[in-house]
Every structure is written in structure tokens, then in C-alpha cells.
Short mmCIF file of C-alpha atoms in Angstrom, two decimals:
data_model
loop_
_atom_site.label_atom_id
_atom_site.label_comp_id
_atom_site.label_asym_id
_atom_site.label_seq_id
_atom_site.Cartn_x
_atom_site.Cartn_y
_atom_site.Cartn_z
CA UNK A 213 -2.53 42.90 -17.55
CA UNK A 214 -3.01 45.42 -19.66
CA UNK A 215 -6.08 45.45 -22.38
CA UNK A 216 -3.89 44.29 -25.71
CA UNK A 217 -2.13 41.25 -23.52
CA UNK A 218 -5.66 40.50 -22.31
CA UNK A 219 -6.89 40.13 -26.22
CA UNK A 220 -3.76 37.63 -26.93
CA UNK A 221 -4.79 35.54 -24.10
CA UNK A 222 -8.37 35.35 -25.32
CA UNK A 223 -6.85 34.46 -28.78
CA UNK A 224 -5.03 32.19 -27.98
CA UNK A 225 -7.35 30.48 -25.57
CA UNK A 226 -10.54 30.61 -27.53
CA UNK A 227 -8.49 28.93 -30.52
CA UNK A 228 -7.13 26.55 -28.69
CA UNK A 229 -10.31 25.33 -26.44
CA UNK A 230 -12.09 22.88 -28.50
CA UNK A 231 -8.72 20.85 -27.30
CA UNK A 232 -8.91 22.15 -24.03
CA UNK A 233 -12.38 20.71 -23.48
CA UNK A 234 -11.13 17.26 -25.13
CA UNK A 235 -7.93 17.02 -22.78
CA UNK A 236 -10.73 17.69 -19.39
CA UNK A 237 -13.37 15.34 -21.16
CA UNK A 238 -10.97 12.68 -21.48
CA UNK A 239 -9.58 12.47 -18.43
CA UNK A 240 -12.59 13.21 -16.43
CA UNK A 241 -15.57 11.75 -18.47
CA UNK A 242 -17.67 14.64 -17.38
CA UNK A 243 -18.78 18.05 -19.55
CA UNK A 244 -19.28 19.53 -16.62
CA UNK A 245 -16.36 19.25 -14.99
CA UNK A 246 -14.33 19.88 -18.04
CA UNK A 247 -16.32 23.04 -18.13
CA UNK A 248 -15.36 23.85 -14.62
CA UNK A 249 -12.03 22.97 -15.60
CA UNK A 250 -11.68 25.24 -18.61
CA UNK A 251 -12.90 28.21 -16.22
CA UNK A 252 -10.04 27.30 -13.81
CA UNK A 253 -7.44 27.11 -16.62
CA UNK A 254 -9.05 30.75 -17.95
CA UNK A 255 -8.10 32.38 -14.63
CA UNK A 256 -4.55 30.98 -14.76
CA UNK A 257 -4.15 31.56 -17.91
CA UNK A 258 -5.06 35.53 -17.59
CA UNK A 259 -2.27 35.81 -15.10
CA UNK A 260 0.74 34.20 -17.28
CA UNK A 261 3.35 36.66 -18.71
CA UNK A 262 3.01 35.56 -22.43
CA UNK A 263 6.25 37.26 -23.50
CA UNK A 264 7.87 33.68 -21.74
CA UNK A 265 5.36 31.94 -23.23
CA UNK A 266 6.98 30.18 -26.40
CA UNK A 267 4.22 27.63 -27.13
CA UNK A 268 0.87 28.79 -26.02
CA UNK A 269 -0.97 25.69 -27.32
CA UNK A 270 1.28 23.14 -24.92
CA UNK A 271 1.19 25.60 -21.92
CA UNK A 272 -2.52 25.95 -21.95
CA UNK A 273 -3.04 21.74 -21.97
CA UNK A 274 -0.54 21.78 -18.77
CA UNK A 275 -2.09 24.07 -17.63
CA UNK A 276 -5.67 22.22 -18.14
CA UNK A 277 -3.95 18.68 -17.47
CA UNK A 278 -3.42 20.26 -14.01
CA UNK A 279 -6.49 21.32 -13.17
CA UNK A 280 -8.46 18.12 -14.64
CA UNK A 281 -5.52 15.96 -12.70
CA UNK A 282 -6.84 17.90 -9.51
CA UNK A 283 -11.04 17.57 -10.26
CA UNK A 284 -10.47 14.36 -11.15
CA UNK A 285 -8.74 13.10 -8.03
CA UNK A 286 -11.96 14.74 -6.12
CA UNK A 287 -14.43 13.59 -8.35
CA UNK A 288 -12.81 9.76 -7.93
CA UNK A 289 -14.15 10.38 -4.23
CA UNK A 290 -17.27 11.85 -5.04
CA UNK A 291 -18.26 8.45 -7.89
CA UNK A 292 -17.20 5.79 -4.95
CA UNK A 293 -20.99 7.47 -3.22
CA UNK A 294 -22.52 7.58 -6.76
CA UNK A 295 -25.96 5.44 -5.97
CA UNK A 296 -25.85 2.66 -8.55
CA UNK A 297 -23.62 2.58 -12.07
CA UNK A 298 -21.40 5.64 -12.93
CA UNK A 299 -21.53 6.09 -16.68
CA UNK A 300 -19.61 9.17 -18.74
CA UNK A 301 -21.59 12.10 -19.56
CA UNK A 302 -22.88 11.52 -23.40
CA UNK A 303 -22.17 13.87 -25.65
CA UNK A 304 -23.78 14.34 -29.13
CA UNK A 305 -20.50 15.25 -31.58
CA UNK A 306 -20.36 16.78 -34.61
CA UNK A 307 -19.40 14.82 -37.67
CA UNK A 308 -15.78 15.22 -38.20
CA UNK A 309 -15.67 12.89 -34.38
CA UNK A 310 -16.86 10.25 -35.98
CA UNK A 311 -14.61 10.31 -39.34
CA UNK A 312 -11.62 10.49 -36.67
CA UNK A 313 -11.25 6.91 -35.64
CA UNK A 314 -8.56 7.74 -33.06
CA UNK A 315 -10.57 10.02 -31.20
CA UNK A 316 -13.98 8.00 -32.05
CA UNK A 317 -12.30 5.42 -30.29
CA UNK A 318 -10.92 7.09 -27.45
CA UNK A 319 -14.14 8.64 -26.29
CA UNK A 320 -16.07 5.79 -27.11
CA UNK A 321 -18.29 4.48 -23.78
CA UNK A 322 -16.53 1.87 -23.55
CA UNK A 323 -13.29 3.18 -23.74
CA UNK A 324 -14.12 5.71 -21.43
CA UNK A 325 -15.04 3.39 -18.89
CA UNK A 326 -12.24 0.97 -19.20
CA UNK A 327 -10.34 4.73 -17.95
CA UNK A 328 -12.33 4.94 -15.30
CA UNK A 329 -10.13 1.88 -13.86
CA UNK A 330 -6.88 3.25 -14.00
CA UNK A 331 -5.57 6.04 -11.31
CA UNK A 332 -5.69 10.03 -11.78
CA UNK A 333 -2.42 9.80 -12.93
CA UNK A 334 -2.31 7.02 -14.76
CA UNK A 335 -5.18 8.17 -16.95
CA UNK A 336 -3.59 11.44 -17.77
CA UNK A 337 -0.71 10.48 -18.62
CA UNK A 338 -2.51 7.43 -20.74
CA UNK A 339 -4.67 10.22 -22.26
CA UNK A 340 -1.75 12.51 -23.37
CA UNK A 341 0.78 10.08 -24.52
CA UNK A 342 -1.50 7.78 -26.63
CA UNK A 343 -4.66 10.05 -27.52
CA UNK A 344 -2.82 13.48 -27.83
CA UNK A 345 0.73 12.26 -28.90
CA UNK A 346 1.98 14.91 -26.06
CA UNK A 347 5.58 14.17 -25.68
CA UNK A 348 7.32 12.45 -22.27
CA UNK A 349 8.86 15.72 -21.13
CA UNK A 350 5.70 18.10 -21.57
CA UNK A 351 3.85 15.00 -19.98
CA UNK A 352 6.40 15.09 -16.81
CA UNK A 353 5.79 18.96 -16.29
CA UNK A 354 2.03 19.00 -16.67
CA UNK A 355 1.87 15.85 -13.66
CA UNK A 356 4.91 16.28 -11.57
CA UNK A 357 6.87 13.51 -12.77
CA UNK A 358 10.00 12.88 -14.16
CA UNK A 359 10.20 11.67 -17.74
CA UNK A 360 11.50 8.20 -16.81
CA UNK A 361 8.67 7.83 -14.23
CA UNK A 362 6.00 9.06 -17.00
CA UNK A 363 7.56 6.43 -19.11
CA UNK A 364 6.83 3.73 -16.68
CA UNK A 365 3.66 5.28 -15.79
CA UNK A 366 2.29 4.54 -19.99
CA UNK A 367 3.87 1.62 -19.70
CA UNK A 368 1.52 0.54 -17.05
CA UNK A 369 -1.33 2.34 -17.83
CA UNK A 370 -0.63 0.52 -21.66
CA UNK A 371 -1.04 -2.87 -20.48
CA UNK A 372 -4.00 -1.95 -18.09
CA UNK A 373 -5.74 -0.84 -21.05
CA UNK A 374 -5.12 -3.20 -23.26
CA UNK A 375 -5.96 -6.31 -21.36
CA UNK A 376 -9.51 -4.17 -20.40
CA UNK A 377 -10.10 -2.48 -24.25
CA UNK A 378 -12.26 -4.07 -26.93
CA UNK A 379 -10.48 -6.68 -28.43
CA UNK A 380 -11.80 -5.02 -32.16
CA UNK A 381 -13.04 -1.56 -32.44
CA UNK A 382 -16.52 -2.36 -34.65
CA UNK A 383 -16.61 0.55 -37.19
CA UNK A 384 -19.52 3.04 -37.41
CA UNK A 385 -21.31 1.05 -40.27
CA UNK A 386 -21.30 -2.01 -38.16
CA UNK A 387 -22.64 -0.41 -35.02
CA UNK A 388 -25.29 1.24 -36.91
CA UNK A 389 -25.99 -2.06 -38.34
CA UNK A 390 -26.38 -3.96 -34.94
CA UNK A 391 -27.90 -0.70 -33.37
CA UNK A 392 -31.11 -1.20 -36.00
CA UNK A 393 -31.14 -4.70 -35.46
CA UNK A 394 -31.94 -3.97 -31.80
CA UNK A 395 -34.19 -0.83 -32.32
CA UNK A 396 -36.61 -3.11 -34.59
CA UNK A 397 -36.50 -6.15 -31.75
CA UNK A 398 -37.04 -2.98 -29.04
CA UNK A 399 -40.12 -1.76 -30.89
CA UNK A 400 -41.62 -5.50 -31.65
CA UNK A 401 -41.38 -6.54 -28.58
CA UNK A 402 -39.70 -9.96 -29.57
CA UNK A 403 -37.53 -12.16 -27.37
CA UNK A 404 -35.90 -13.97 -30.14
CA UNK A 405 -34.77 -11.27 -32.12
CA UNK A 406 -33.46 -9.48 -29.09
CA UNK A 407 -31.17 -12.18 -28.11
CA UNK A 408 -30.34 -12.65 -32.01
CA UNK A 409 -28.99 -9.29 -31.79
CA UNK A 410 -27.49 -9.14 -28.09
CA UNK A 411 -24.21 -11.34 -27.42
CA UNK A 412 -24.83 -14.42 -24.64
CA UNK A 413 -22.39 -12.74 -22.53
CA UNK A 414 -23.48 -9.14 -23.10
CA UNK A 415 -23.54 -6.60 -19.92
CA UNK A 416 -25.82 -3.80 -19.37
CA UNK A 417 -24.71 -1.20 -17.25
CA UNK A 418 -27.94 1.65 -16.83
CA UNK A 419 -26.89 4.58 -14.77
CA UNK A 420 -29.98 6.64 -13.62
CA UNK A 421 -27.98 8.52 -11.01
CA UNK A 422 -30.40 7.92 -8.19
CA UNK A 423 -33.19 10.17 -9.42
CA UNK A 424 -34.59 7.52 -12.61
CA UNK A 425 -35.37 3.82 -12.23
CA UNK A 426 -31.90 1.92 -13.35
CA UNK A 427 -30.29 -1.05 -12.20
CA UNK A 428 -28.31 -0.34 -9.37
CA UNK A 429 -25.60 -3.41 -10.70
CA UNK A 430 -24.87 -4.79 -13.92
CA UNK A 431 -26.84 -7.10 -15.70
CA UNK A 432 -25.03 -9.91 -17.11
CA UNK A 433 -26.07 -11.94 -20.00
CA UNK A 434 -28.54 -11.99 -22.91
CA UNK A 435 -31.08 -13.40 -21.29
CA UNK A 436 -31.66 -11.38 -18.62
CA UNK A 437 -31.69 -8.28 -20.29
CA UNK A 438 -34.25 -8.89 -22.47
CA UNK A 439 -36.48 -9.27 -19.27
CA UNK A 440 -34.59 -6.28 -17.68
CA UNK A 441 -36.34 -4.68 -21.03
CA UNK A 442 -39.28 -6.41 -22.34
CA UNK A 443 -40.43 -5.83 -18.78
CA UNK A 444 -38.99 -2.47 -18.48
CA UNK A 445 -41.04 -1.67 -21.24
CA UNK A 446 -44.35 -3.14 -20.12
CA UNK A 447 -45.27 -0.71 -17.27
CA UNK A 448 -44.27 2.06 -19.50
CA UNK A 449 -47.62 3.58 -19.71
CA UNK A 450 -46.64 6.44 -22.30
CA UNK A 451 -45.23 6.05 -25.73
CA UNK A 452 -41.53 5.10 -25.75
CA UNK A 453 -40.14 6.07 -29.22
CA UNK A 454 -35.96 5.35 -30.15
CA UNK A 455 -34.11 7.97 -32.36
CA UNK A 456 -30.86 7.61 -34.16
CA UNK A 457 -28.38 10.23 -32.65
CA UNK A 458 -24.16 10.39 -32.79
CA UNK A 459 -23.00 9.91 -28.54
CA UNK A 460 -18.99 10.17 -28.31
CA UNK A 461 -18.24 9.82 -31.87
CA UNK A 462 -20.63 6.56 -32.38
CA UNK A 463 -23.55 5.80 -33.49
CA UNK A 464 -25.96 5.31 -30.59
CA UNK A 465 -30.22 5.59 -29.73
CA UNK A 466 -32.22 8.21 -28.20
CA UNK A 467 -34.80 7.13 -25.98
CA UNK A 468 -37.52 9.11 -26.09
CA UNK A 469 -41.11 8.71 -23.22
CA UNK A 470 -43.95 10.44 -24.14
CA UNK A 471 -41.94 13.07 -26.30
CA UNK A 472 -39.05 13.89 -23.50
CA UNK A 473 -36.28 13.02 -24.01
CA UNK A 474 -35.51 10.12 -21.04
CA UNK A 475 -32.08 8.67 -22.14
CA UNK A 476 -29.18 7.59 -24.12
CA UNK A 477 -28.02 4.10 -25.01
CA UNK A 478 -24.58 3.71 -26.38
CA UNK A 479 -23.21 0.21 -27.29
CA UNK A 480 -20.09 -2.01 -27.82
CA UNK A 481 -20.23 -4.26 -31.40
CA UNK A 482 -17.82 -7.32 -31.21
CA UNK A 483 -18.90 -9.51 -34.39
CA UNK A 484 -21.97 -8.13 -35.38
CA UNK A 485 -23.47 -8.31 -32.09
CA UNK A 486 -24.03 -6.26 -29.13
CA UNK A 487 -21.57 -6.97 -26.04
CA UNK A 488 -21.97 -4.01 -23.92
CA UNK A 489 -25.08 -1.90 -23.42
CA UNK A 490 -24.44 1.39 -21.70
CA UNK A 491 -28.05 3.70 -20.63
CA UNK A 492 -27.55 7.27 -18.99
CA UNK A 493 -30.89 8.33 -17.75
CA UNK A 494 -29.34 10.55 -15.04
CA UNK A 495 -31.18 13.29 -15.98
CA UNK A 496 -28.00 15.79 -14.81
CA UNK A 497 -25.98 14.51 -17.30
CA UNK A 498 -28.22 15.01 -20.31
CA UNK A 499 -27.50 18.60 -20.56
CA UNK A 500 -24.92 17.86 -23.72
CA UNK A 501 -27.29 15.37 -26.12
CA UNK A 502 -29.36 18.61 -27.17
CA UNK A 503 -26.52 19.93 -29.03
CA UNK A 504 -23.44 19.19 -30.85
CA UNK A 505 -20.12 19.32 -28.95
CA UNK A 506 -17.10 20.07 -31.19
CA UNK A 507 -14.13 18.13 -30.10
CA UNK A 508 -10.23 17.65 -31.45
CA UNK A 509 -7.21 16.15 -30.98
CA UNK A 510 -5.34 18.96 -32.69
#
């Protein structure tokens, strides 16, 4: 490849990978494998003949579908070992996420999770038909499928979702709403206004990756979390301070011990109160809440 072809590949590559990174992220909930991903779809991409290229955007997500499609069949593997609960990998998103409800929604924790569920396959296809609008044919080359099997493939992947998803997406005012509410119980150490805030039925899942304290299965219910906390809390011999930060397009906390950084909690608002808790403290995947990840759909 000569020098001049090599500079329209970068071009084109570097304009399009914001995307690129949102196709990986999507289907593999990890910024580090997307990353790994994006360098795999780099070295293909350096090797295509552009002159029978005739949409460079859509070649470079099949070629990135392919890749993530691949990882993520591994990485399915690799989570079944994962000691206790395997959250996403936060990520702290510029503003624009959040004023995109689509994508807001799409990367949301809880969405992310209820992906998690369905099969490599299933998930991209899920994630290029309904977040990315790709079209059934470009969706059939970038898996291996036919477009009538990718058609059955949504179909099913649809109603998976949709029986798993949120039954009402709580805007960002809301969740910043029920997000304070549980920062001031947090810091006063009260019962009652904990479970004021926190659903009867709400689940905590913590995921501390093996290396920080985190319950190994979900907790279930109101009140046991607030012991799961209150408790928590109480042999916490250094400060513990809770920040407002942006995780995935939503409003979420920053937990803070003695100054460092220790965790993210994201949450899931069904009217007014909190019905899903979700705490990375895996300190591996905290690499992405120091600084703003730009993400699109286009």
C-alpha cells in the first residue's frame, strides 16, 4: 500500500471510529476489548483495496462487527469463570450521550446487561438492526447469515429483549432525582430514608472482580441492601465521599475512599424509585471513568 492509499485509510478510519468503538462497546460491554477490537479492524482495514470500496463507513462496521462477533464469543467463555457478578465496563460520556435517548438507552447498565443474555449472534445482530438502523443485507454479510435468517434472528433477539428491558426508560431528570435521594440517605446513615428511596423488590448486583470486597450474588430486596450498606459502610475506616458523574449516558455516583477513587454505582429508576443498583469496583475496569469517552450512533 502505497503512502497516499495509506492516508485515505487513516481518513477514513479515524472519522469513522467514534462509531467503531460504539458498534465493539455494544456488543461486547467492554472498552477494552472494543479497543482490542478497533486494533484488529485497523490491520484489516490497511490491507483492503479501497478503489472496491464504495461505502467505507459500512465496510469498516463489518469489518468491526466481525471482529467484536469473534472477541465476544471468547470473552462469553472467559465471564462464565468471572469470580462473582460480571458488570459492563463504565464509561464516563460526554454530553451529547446523554441528550441522545436512543443511545442513552442502549448503553444504559441495565440495558447492557439484559444483552449479556442473548447469544453472540443474537446480540449483534440486535445491536445493528435496532441501535444502528444497519440494514438486513449489510447485517447478513457482517455475521454470515442470510437476510431471512437475520430477520428471524431480530425477531428473536426482539422479544428476548423486550420481555427482559425496563418496562419505562426513567429520563435523566428523574434518575438524578432518585440518585440524590439516595446519596443524602448514603451520607446520613438512615434506614428509613434508604428504603424510601430503594424499591421493595430492588436488586443489587456489585461486581468487584475478585480483587475488592463485593457480593459474590445478587442481593434481592430493599431490606437487605440497606444492611449490605449501612454495614458496608461501618467498617469503612476512611472517609467515603459520593460524587455526581455521567456512566453510559446516565446520571450515576462516584464513590470515592479516602480520596481514591473505589467505584461506580449506576442505577435503574422505575417510578421514582430505585429498582436496580449496579457497583463496579473491579478496579481493571475503572480505567474509562477518568475521562470522557465520545460515542455515536452516526
Amino acid at each position: 500500500m502505497t503512502d497516499y492509499t495509506t492516508d485515505l485509510a487513516t481518513e477514513a478510519f479515524v472519522a469513522h471510529r467514534n462509531l467503531l468503538f460504539t458498534v465493539a462497546y455494544e456488543m461486547l460491554g467492554s472498552a477494552a476489548d472494543a479497543e482490542d477490537v478497533l486494533q484488529e479492524t485497523w490491520l484489516r482495514w490497511v490491507k483492503v483495496d479501497l478503489g472496491q470500496v464504495s461505502d467505507q463507513r459500512a465496510y469498516l462496521v463489518r469489518i468491526t462487527t466481525r471482529q467484536a462477533l469473534n472477541r465476544l464469543r471468547t470473552v462469553k467463555r472467559r465471564r462464565e469463570a468471572y469470580v462473582g457478578q460480571w458488570l459492563p465496563e463504565p464509561l464516563i460520556t460526554t454530553p451529547d450521550v446523554a441528550e441522545d435517548i436512543e443511545l442513552a438507552e442502549s448503553m444504559s447498565m441495565a440495558m447492557m446487561l439484559v444483552l449479556e443474555s442473548l447469544s453472540p449472534t443474537e446480540r449483534a445482530v440486535f445491536v445493528l438492526r435496532e441501535v444502528f438502523e444497519v440494514d438486513y443485507d449489510e447485517i447478513a454479510e457482517a455475521v454470515g447469515k442470510s437476510p431471512d435468517a437475520v430477520r428471524q434472528i431480530a425477531h428473536r433477539a426482539r422479544r428476548h429483549v423486550g420481555a427482559r428491558r425496563p418496562r419505562r426508560t426513567a429520563s435523566a431528570s428523574e434518575t438524578r432525582v432518585a440518585l440524590e435521594s439516595f446519596q443524602r440517605a448514603i451520607e446520613s446513615g438512615s434506614p428509613q430514608d434508604l428504603l424510601d428511596v430503594l424499591a421493595p423488590d430492588v436488586v443489587l448486583l456489585s461486581d468487584g472482580g475478585g480483587v475488592k470486597r463485593a457480593a459474590l450474588h445478587p442481593v434481592t430486596g430493599a431490606e437487605k441492601i440497606v444492611r449490605f450498606y449501612l454495614g458496608g459502610s461501618a467498617k469503612v475506616k476512611a472517609t467515603i465521599t459520593w460524587e455526581p458523574t455521567v456512566i453510559n449516558g446516565s446520571p450515576a455516583l462516584a464513590v470515592y475512599v479516602g480520596g481514591e477513587l473505589d467505584g461506580v454505582m449506576a442505577v435503574r429508576v422505575e417510578d421514582a424509585r430505585i429498582t436496580g443498583l449496579y457497583f463496579v469496583r473491579n478496579p481493571e475496569k475503572l480505567t474509562h471513568v477518568t475521562s470522557e469517552t465520545p460515542l455515536t450512533l452516526r
